């Protein structure tokens, strides 16, 4: 239409502004769409590509395969797994162990039980072990041994061994092997799956198919291909397939997950009764499900931000549209007067809006692609490996075009709605309508908030309408209501200002207060400011919540979960590697009394050295309490001192007893190292006949201290009560040591029948040969032979019930409060505990029914009952130094290392979660940009419409400076309170919705619960930028317009 | 009439350049206006009336020539001097009324007094007086949009008089009013000349206005073509 093009030429700045706003809105929508489509897809690929092998491997366990079937079972298993994981390339590794077979009697002498051995076949032996002597197996029949087995059996390379009949199985021909080498197993290479866990031998081993215990030796390690041809019956075989997921896509992954879910049946069908048992284990489906959950959680938040961006753009457009129709009011009136129908007006508006939408979409598609690609080059997306080149995808085009069309529709509606006349009645009706709209917004916002507030903690991770719309709704309602407060406030200010003497100030205030046209601009400014401040605060709140979740999940700065039992001195090594505060930690399921927890959700027991709780424990505590405060209520009043035992020094034990046949004690000692790790050491059976026995060197490291001794007394023959006295001599540790200092040695008789050992005593004294521990008691030797008669001497008194802190969920589910006494099971021993405090959550057990105790106290409570084993599952390290601490700790091969920092990085910058901070990074500048654009547009139009008025002010004798002051004052008078109100709305929204919007990676409510954070410096900076930007924009526009305000404007009638 | 003229315009030229064309809006205009007189500036549309009034009030600068108001050389004043001149000596009544829309009638009248920083009590008194004078005391709190055109123009005149100027410049004050209303406004102006002793230069093409004037100055394409003071009005061929 000619009118449209002519008008476009005449009013190009206005049209450019409209185009700009629509383009910004559509670009935000397009970019968010790319984040939830392209980036999310890529994130899934990166996440699975980065997943630990254990998270994606598929392992097939088969049990008891007859010798003749082993080659076909091995091959078929591999085929089935590989086809299950198609189209991904697969690398398989397999291992198999035979059932036990008889060892030649000559090899393992001096035992009455039969000696048996097994063969293990591995197809990647050199990757799992290192050669000590000899060579790797090369020919059929070649075998290598672990150092321990070789030593025990006295086998060296070159020896031939015949492995005879299979234990409890059909007769099979013997197998001859040639020992060609000795190897040492490498840590963390799957040796935990060895039947004897690389111990090399096990006395009294029961293999499940034979009633009597045997002495088991092995493995004899051969090549797997060799093993399956020997005809030996395979006890267990496992085939692990590792799919290469570095080039994956959603569709293939879903196919594979389905296949994995059904592989059990296929395998059973394929293997038939060639195997007794076939089982498939894979974390892959769970890994993908959790990845999908994370994707949905992120998408929900990103979409909420996109909606907010859309609402912002629409508000900006309403402003721009109103200004346009205002400027065109005369033209429209003229056209109406000339007989243009409503439909013709609509047609013109549609053509123009369509043009704007088309151009905006054409601009926004490449712009959103470029912006998205740019975002992926910034943290956190670049760190998550999601960097991409700009590209256009279908969903993005759809979102951009759809968004542009919706925004264009806003323009059309504004253009064809009847121009409001200035009559009072109309204004009142309009005001009423606006009140109604505000009220509706408020009601919707409140409903949205309630929906969010009341959503179940385990709500689905999928985006739902409420979570998507709530932030935009709340912010819009807040901004609209805030305007309702700002306008009366301005009117009040106006009344006050008119008391001033000069003109500039009251005129500025009057201009600000009495021009309701500023409402649309005010709404945009308020909403954009609210959105910007909310965006920043939500970002901070989200980050803080992720940090809180990571801290609580790991529970400490660095947690090393032990793969094997720790030995004395490990702590010192770890301490040297990490330069942090090291404590052994207990972190396992427990039973509270008889209660094992609800299904699959056992209560957890966590115990560390709580005297250093502040350094060790992490996770947010509320009410201004720190872990130091909690630790203080749990920690024992004094440290255990004990007797220093020099490294490698032999301890000497002697004892006497009345009677002819001396009873026997099998001493158990408990030693403690500097990090608080306690290790038990069992001596040989010592007859109490006055002779001195040297105990094996229990002190395997420096700085150990003896803290407890248990002496179970047994006798072959029964009898009456007998007085026994046992002396344990510890060699002197050094001149500086005063052995008796500080230790409160206590003797008790251990349960379950303490009465069988009466009057236990213990006395410590220093002698020239060392420190002696004299223990005595009267033992009742009558009754059952292995009934307990254990004298326990400890360097500490009975601690009584162990003080514990319980999680809030524990308190509510078990129904306890501070002061409650109950018992928790450690291993199989129940330990009495007393609840001293309820904490929101126990470190490393977020959201669980959990108990926190002091490990030392817990160990003491067990020791006084004669249980000298030290329950430990992990090392916890507080304040590890330097970034390499985790790598150095991992390199010790003590177990798996998790750090708070890495968990935080994963929760913040993980590929599937990083989309949210990226989107927030987008909305804040977009809000600022739309705000500034709106301000410029509003001020320009306002001044253009009032050019004559400005000149008249000059005619009244007001200087240009004075006029500038009035105009600046007027706009500042509106902008400042609206910006302040917007910030207040942002802050309020942060308080009430931000915590509800943050979900954990599973989509459930995060633990600990999210707390709203208002980052003052960032918010102040944003407000300063917005304010400075607004004022600069206003100042520039005002200055230009005032300079232009010359006599020309007076010539033409307005 | 004193010997010293209130307004003295000498050889004023004002050219406007729009692209290649040059319009001589004022082409050597010279005349004097005696203090306390009411002079009508008559000419058809585009003859240069507005340009001349703007140059006299210092809203526009001439390319050549001088303008003296009460002995002050307006063309030599800087921006601040001009502002002061307009605050203290010269005031405007605009063709399109020119009230500040957000201010009430009383507030509009008070504006020049505020600029002169008159004490509030004195200011209120004077505003009341002026509104009384123009007969709009009952409409003091109404905004311009709530007043009729004639009422607006009267408020504009009251505002122009508020700061007790010596010279009042009115650019077609009745141009947008119907004949009857225009007449009342002109009568008001005439009355003011009598009562307040203000010198008034009013551009118009209204016959009645010309009749009320002490003297009529005709302007035609930037040239003056003066009629004697007090001479009965004879319509010029180009007047509308
Ligand atoms: N700012 C300007 N730019 C260009 N031409 C102008 C400008 N102001 C006035 N003119 C020209 O000067 C002449 C006189 O204009 P004006 O003083 O407004 O006339 P009047 O007020 O008598 O109708 C006209 O031809 C007009 O086009
Ligand atoms: Mg004119």
Coordinates of N, CA and C in Angstrom, one line a residue, chain A residues 592-758:
Chain A
X592 N 18.1 -48.0 62.9 CA 17.8 -47.3 64.2 C 16.9 -48.2 65.0
X593 N 17.5 -48.8 66.1 CA 16.8 -49.8 66.8 C 16.6 -51.0 65.9
X594 N 15.3 -51.4 65.7 CA 15.0 -52.5 64.7 C 14.6 -51.9 63.4
X595 N 14.6 -50.6 63.3 CA 14.0 -49.9 62.1 C 15.0 -49.8 61.0
X596 N 14.8 -50.3 59.8 CA 15.7 -50.2 58.7 C 15.4 -49.2 57.7
X597 N 14.4 -48.3 58.0 CA 14.1 -47.2 57.1 C 13.0 -47.7 56.1
X598 N 12.5 -46.7 55.4 CA 11.5 -47.0 54.4 C 12.2 -47.6 53.2
X599 N 11.4 -48.2 52.3 CA 12.0 -49.1 51.3 C 13.1 -48.4 50.5
X600 N 14.2 -49.0 50.4 CA 15.4 -48.5 49.7 C 16.0 -47.3 50.1
X601 N 15.7 -46.9 51.4 CA 16.1 -45.6 51.8 C 16.5 -45.7 53.3
X602 N 17.6 -46.5 53.5 CA 18.0 -46.8 54.8 C 18.5 -45.6 55.5
X603 N 18.3 -45.5 56.9 CA 18.9 -44.4 57.6 C 20.4 -44.4 57.4
X604 N 21.0 -43.3 57.5 CA 22.5 -43.2 57.3 C 23.2 -42.8 58.5
X605 N 24.3 -43.3 58.7 CA 25.1 -43.0 59.9 C 26.4 -42.3 59.3
X606 N 26.7 -41.1 59.8 CA 27.9 -40.4 59.4 C 28.7 -40.1 60.6
X607 N 29.9 -40.4 60.6 CA 30.7 -40.1 61.8 C 32.1 -39.6 61.3
X608 N 32.6 -38.5 61.9 CA 34.0 -38.0 61.6 C 34.5 -37.5 62.9
X609 N 35.7 -37.0 62.8 CA 36.3 -36.3 64.0 C 35.6 -35.0 64.2
X610 N 34.7 -34.9 65.1 CA 33.9 -33.7 65.2 C 34.6 -32.6 66.0
X611 N 35.8 -32.9 66.6 CA 36.5 -31.8 67.2 C 37.0 -30.9 66.1
X612 N 37.1 -31.4 64.9 CA 37.5 -30.5 63.8 C 36.3 -30.3 62.8
X613 N 35.1 -30.3 63.4 CA 33.9 -30.2 62.5 C 33.9 -29.0 61.6
X614 N 34.5 -27.9 62.1 CA 34.4 -26.7 61.3 C 35.3 -26.9 60.0
X615 N 36.4 -27.6 60.2 CA 37.3 -27.8 59.0 C 36.7 -28.9 58.1
X616 N 36.0 -29.8 58.7 CA 35.7 -31.0 57.9 C 34.3 -31.0 57.3
X617 N 33.3 -30.5 58.1 CA 31.9 -30.6 57.6 C 31.5 -29.5 56.8
X618 N 30.7 -29.8 55.7 CA 30.2 -28.8 54.8 C 28.7 -29.1 54.6
X619 N 28.0 -28.0 54.2 CA 26.6 -28.1 54.1 C 26.0 -27.0 54.9
X620 N 24.9 -26.4 54.4 CA 24.4 -25.2 55.0 C 23.7 -25.5 56.3
X621 N 24.0 -24.8 57.4 CA 23.2 -24.9 58.6 C 22.5 -23.6 58.7
X622 N 21.3 -23.6 59.2 CA 20.5 -22.4 59.3 C 20.7 -21.9 60.8
X623 N 20.0 -20.8 61.0 CA 20.0 -20.2 62.4 C 21.3 -19.8 62.9
X624 N 22.2 -19.4 62.0 CA 23.5 -18.8 62.4 C 24.4 -19.9 63.1
X625 N 24.0 -21.1 63.1 CA 24.9 -22.1 63.7 C 25.9 -22.6 62.7
X626 N 27.1 -22.9 63.2 CA 28.1 -23.4 62.3 C 28.3 -24.9 62.7
X627 N 29.1 -25.6 61.9 CA 29.4 -27.0 62.2 C 30.2 -27.1 63.5
X628 N 31.0 -26.0 63.7 CA 31.8 -26.0 64.9 C 30.9 -26.1 66.2
X629 N 29.8 -25.4 66.1 CA 28.8 -25.5 67.2 C 28.2 -26.9 67.4
X630 N 27.9 -27.5 66.2 CA 27.3 -28.8 66.3 C 28.4 -29.8 66.8
X631 N 29.6 -29.6 66.2 CA 30.7 -30.5 66.6 C 31.0 -30.5 68.1
X632 N 30.9 -29.3 68.6 CA 31.2 -29.1 70.1 C 30.2 -30.0 70.9
X633 N 29.0 -30.2 70.5 CA 28.1 -31.0 71.3 C 28.3 -32.5 71.1
X634 N 29.0 -32.8 70.0 CA 29.2 -34.2 69.8 C 30.6 -34.7 70.2
X635 N 31.6 -33.8 70.2 CA 33.0 -34.3 70.4 C 33.2 -34.7 71.8
X636 N 34.1 -35.7 71.9 CA 34.4 -36.2 73.3 C 35.1 -35.1 74.1
X637 N 35.0 -35.1 75.4 CA 35.6 -34.0 76.2 C 37.1 -34.0 76.1
X638 N 37.7 -35.1 76.1 CA 39.2 -35.2 76.0 C 39.6 -36.1 74.9
X639 N 40.8 -35.9 74.5 CA 41.4 -36.8 73.4 C 41.9 -38.0 74.1
X640 N 42.0 -39.1 73.3 CA 42.5 -40.3 73.8 C 44.0 -40.2 73.6
X641 N 44.8 -40.5 74.7 CA 46.2 -40.4 74.6 C 46.8 -41.7 74.2
X642 N 46.6 -42.7 75.1 CA 47.2 -44.0 74.8 C 48.7 -44.1 75.0
X643 N 49.2 -45.2 74.7 CA 50.7 -45.4 74.8 C 51.3 -45.4 73.4
X644 N 52.4 -44.5 73.4 CA 53.1 -44.5 72.1 C 53.8 -45.8 71.8
X645 N 53.6 -46.2 70.6 CA 54.3 -47.5 70.2 C 55.2 -47.2 69.0
X646 N 56.6 -47.4 69.3 CA 57.5 -47.1 68.2 C 57.3 -48.0 67.0
X647 N 57.5 -47.5 65.8 CA 57.2 -48.2 64.6 C 58.1 -49.5 64.6
X648 N 57.5 -50.6 64.3 CA 58.3 -51.8 64.1 C 58.7 -52.5 65.5
X649 N 58.4 -51.8 66.6 CA 58.8 -52.4 67.9 C 58.0 -53.6 68.3
X650 N 58.6 -54.6 68.8 CA 57.8 -55.8 69.2 C 57.2 -55.6 70.6
X651 N 55.9 -55.9 70.7 CA 55.2 -55.8 72.0 C 55.3 -57.2 72.6
X652 N 55.5 -57.2 73.9 CA 55.8 -58.5 74.6 C 54.6 -58.7 75.5
X653 N 54.0 -59.9 75.5 CA 52.9 -60.3 76.3 C 53.3 -61.5 77.2
X654 N 52.9 -61.4 78.4 CA 53.1 -62.6 79.3 C 52.0 -62.6 80.2
X655 N 51.6 -63.8 80.7 CA 50.5 -63.8 81.6 C 50.6 -65.1 82.5
X656 N 49.9 -64.9 83.6 CA 49.9 -66.1 84.6 C 48.5 -66.3 84.9
X657 N 48.2 -67.6 85.3 CA 46.9 -67.9 85.8 C 47.1 -69.1 86.8
X658 N 46.2 -69.1 87.7 CA 46.2 -70.2 88.6 C 45.7 -71.4 88.0
X659 N 46.2 -72.6 88.4 CA 45.7 -73.8 87.8 C 46.7 -74.6 87.0
X660 N 46.4 -75.8 86.6 CA 47.3 -76.6 85.9 C 47.4 -76.3 84.4
X661 N 46.2 -76.4 83.8 CA 46.3 -76.1 82.3 C 46.0 -74.6 82.2
X662 N 47.0 -73.9 81.7 CA 46.9 -72.5 81.6 C 45.8 -72.1 80.6
X663 N 45.0 -71.2 80.9 CA 44.1 -70.7 79.9 C 44.9 -69.9 78.8
X664 N 44.2 -69.6 77.7 CA 44.9 -69.0 76.6 C 44.2 -67.6 76.3
X665 N 45.0 -66.6 76.0 CA 44.4 -65.4 75.5 C 44.9 -65.1 74.1
X666 N 44.0 -64.6 73.2 CA 44.4 -64.2 71.9 C 44.2 -62.6 71.9
X667 N 45.3 -62.0 72.2 CA 45.2 -60.5 72.4 C 44.8 -59.8 71.1
X668 N 44.0 -58.8 71.3 CA 43.7 -57.9 70.1 C 44.0 -56.5 70.6
X669 N 44.8 -55.8 69.8 CA 45.2 -54.5 70.1 C 44.5 -53.5 69.2
X670 N 44.3 -52.3 69.7 CA 43.8 -51.2 68.8 C 44.8 -50.1 68.9
X671 N 45.3 -49.7 67.7 CA 46.2 -48.6 67.6 C 45.6 -47.4 66.9
X672 N 46.1 -46.3 67.2 CA 45.5 -45.1 66.6 C 46.6 -44.3 66.0
X673 N 46.4 -43.8 64.8 CA 47.5 -42.9 64.2 C 47.1 -41.4 64.4
X674 N 48.0 -40.6 63.9 CA 47.8 -39.2 64.2 C 46.5 -38.6 63.6
X675 N 46.0 -39.2 62.5 CA 44.8 -38.7 61.9 C 43.5 -39.2 62.6
X676 N 43.7 -40.1 63.6 CA 42.6 -40.6 64.3 C 42.1 -41.9 63.8
X677 N 42.8 -42.4 62.8 CA 42.5 -43.8 62.2 C 42.9 -44.8 63.2
X678 N 42.0 -45.7 63.5 CA 42.4 -46.8 64.5 C 42.4 -48.1 63.7
X679 N 43.4 -48.9 64.0 CA 43.5 -50.2 63.3 C 43.7 -51.3 64.3
X680 N 43.1 -52.4 64.1 CA 43.2 -53.5 65.1 C 44.2 -54.5 64.6
X681 N 44.8 -55.1 65.6 CA 45.9 -56.1 65.3 C 45.7 -57.2 66.2
X682 N 45.6 -58.4 65.7 CA 45.3 -59.6 66.5 C 46.6 -60.4 66.6
X683 N 46.9 -60.8 67.8 CA 48.1 -61.5 68.1 C 47.9 -63.0 68.1
X684 N 48.9 -63.8 68.2 CA 48.7 -65.3 68.3 C 48.1 -65.7 69.7
X685 N 47.7 -66.9 69.7 CA 47.1 -67.4 71.0 C 48.3 -67.5 72.0
X686 N 48.2 -66.9 73.1 CA 49.3 -67.0 74.1 C 48.8 -67.7 75.3
X687 N 49.5 -68.8 75.7 CA 49.1 -69.5 76.9 C 49.6 -68.7 78.1
X688 N 48.8 -68.6 79.2 CA 49.2 -67.8 80.3 C 50.0 -68.7 81.3
X689 N 51.2 -69.0 80.8 CA 52.1 -69.9 81.6 C 53.3 -69.2 82.1
X690 N 53.3 -67.9 82.1 CA 54.4 -67.1 82.6 C 55.4 -66.8 81.5
X691 N 55.4 -67.5 80.4 CA 56.4 -67.2 79.3 C 56.1 -65.9 78.6
X692 N 57.1 -65.2 78.1 CA 56.9 -64.0 77.3 C 56.8 -64.3 75.8
X693 N 55.8 -63.7 75.2 CA 55.5 -63.9 73.8 C 55.7 -62.5 73.1
X694 N 56.4 -62.6 72.0 CA 56.5 -61.3 71.2 C 55.4 -61.3 70.2
X695 N 54.6 -60.3 70.3 CA 53.5 -60.1 69.4 C 54.1 -59.7 68.0
X696 N 53.4 -60.0 66.9 CA 53.9 -59.5 65.6 C 53.9 -58.0 65.7
X697 N 54.7 -57.4 64.8 CA 54.8 -55.9 64.8 C 53.5 -55.3 64.3
X698 N 52.8 -54.9 65.4 CA 51.5 -54.2 65.0 C 51.7 -52.8 64.6
X699 N 52.7 -52.2 65.1 CA 53.0 -50.8 64.8 C 53.7 -50.7 63.4
X700 N 52.9 -50.6 62.4 CA 53.5 -50.6 61.0 C 53.8 -49.2 60.5
X701 N 53.5 -48.2 61.3 CA 53.8 -46.8 60.9 C 54.3 -46.1 62.1
X702 N 54.8 -44.9 61.8 CA 55.3 -44.0 62.9 C 54.1 -43.3 63.6
X703 N 54.3 -43.1 64.9 CA 53.4 -42.2 65.6 C 52.1 -42.9 66.0
X704 N 52.1 -44.3 66.1 CA 50.9 -45.0 66.5 C 50.9 -45.0 68.0
X705 N 49.7 -45.1 68.6 CA 49.5 -45.2 70.0 C 48.5 -46.3 70.3
X706 N 48.8 -47.0 71.3 CA 48.0 -48.1 71.7 C 46.8 -47.5 72.6
X707 N 45.6 -47.8 72.1 CA 44.5 -47.2 72.8 C 43.5 -48.2 73.5
X708 N 43.7 -49.4 73.0 CA 42.8 -50.4 73.7 C 43.4 -51.8 73.5
X709 N 43.1 -52.7 74.5 CA 43.5 -54.1 74.4 C 42.4 -54.9 74.8
X710 N 42.1 -56.0 74.0 CA 41.1 -56.9 74.4 C 41.7 -58.3 74.6
X711 N 41.4 -58.9 75.7 CA 42.0 -60.2 76.0 C 40.9 -61.2 76.2
X712 N 40.5 -61.9 75.1 CA 39.5 -63.0 75.3 C 40.2 -64.2 75.9
X713 N 39.7 -64.7 77.0 CA 40.4 -65.8 77.7 C 39.6 -67.1 77.4
X714 N 40.3 -68.1 76.9 CA 39.7 -69.4 76.6 C 40.5 -70.5 77.3
X715 N 39.8 -71.5 77.6 CA 40.5 -72.7 78.2 C 40.0 -73.9 77.6
X716 N 40.9 -74.9 77.4 CA 40.4 -76.2 76.9 C 39.5 -76.9 77.9
X717 N 40.0 -76.9 79.2 CA 39.2 -77.5 80.2 C 38.5 -76.5 81.0
X718 N 37.3 -76.9 81.4 CA 36.5 -76.0 82.2 C 37.0 -76.0 83.6
X719 N 36.4 -75.2 84.5 CA 36.8 -75.2 85.8 C 36.2 -74.0 86.5
X720 N 36.6 -73.8 87.7 CA 36.1 -72.7 88.5 C 36.7 -71.4 88.2
X721 N 36.4 -70.4 89.0 CA 37.0 -69.1 88.8 C 38.5 -69.2 89.0
X722 N 39.2 -68.5 88.0 CA 40.7 -68.5 88.1 C 41.1 -67.0 88.0
X723 N 42.1 -66.7 88.8 CA 42.7 -65.3 88.7 C 43.7 -65.3 87.6
X724 N 43.6 -64.4 86.6 CA 44.6 -64.3 85.6 C 45.2 -62.9 85.6
X725 N 46.4 -62.8 85.3 CA 47.1 -61.5 85.2 C 47.9 -61.5 83.9
X726 N 47.8 -60.5 83.1 CA 48.5 -60.4 81.8 C 49.2 -59.1 81.8
X727 N 50.5 -59.2 81.4 CA 51.3 -58.0 81.3 C 51.7 -57.7 79.8
X728 N 51.4 -56.6 79.4 CA 51.8 -56.2 78.0 C 52.9 -55.1 78.1
X729 N 54.0 -55.4 77.5 CA 55.1 -54.4 77.6 C 55.3 -53.7 76.3
X730 N 55.2 -52.4 76.3 CA 55.5 -51.6 75.1 C 56.8 -51.0 75.2
X731 N 57.7 -51.2 74.3 CA 59.1 -50.7 74.4 C 59.0 -49.1 74.4
X732 N 60.0 -48.5 75.1 CA 60.0 -47.1 75.2 C 60.0 -46.4 73.9
X733 N 59.2 -45.3 73.7 CA 59.0 -44.7 72.4 C 60.0 -43.5 72.3
X734 N 60.5 -43.0 73.4 CA 61.5 -41.9 73.3 C 61.5 -41.2 74.7
X735 N 62.5 -40.5 74.9 CA 62.7 -39.8 76.2 C 61.6 -38.9 76.6
X736 N 61.0 -38.2 75.5 CA 60.1 -37.2 75.8 C 58.7 -37.7 76.3
X737 N 58.5 -39.0 76.0 CA 57.2 -39.6 76.3 C 57.0 -39.9 77.8
X738 N 55.9 -39.4 78.3 CA 55.5 -39.9 79.7 C 54.3 -40.8 79.4
X739 N 54.5 -42.1 79.5 CA 53.5 -43.0 79.0 C 52.2 -42.9 79.8
X740 N 52.3 -42.6 81.1 CA 51.1 -42.6 81.9 C 50.3 -41.3 81.8
X741 N 50.9 -40.3 81.1 CA 50.3 -39.0 81.1 C 49.0 -39.0 80.4
X742 N 48.0 -38.5 81.2 CA 46.7 -38.2 80.5 C 45.8 -39.3 80.3
X743 N 46.4 -40.5 80.3 CA 45.5 -41.6 79.9 C 44.7 -42.2 81.1
X744 N 43.5 -42.4 80.8 CA 42.6 -42.9 81.9 C 42.3 -44.3 81.6
X745 N 43.3 -45.2 81.8 CA 43.1 -46.6 81.4 C 42.0 -47.2 82.3
X746 N 41.1 -47.9 81.6 CA 39.9 -48.5 82.3 C 39.8 -49.9 81.9
X747 N 39.5 -50.8 82.8 CA 39.3 -52.2 82.5 C 37.8 -52.5 82.6
X748 N 37.3 -53.3 81.7 CA 35.9 -53.8 81.8 C 35.8 -55.2 81.3
X749 N 34.7 -55.8 81.6 CA 34.5 -57.1 81.1 C 33.4 -57.0 79.9
X750 N 33.8 -57.6 78.8 CA 33.0 -57.3 77.6 C 31.7 -58.1 77.7
X751 N 30.6 -57.6 77.1 CA 29.4 -58.4 77.0 C 29.6 -59.5 76.0
X752 N 28.7 -60.5 75.8 CA 27.4 -60.4 76.3 C 27.2 -60.9 77.8
X753 N 28.2 -61.7 78.3 CA 28.0 -62.1 79.7 C 29.2 -61.6 80.6
X754 N 29.1 -60.4 80.9 CA 30.3 -59.8 81.6 C 30.6 -60.5 82.9
X755 N 29.6 -61.1 83.5 CA 29.8 -61.7 84.8 C 30.8 -62.8 84.8
X756 N 31.1 -63.4 83.6 CA 32.1 -64.5 83.6 C 33.5 -64.0 83.8
X757 N 33.7 -62.7 83.8 CA 35.0 -62.2 84.0 C 34.8 -61.0 85.0
X758 N 35.3 -61.2 86.2 CA 35.0 -60.3 87.3 C 36.2 -59.5 87.7

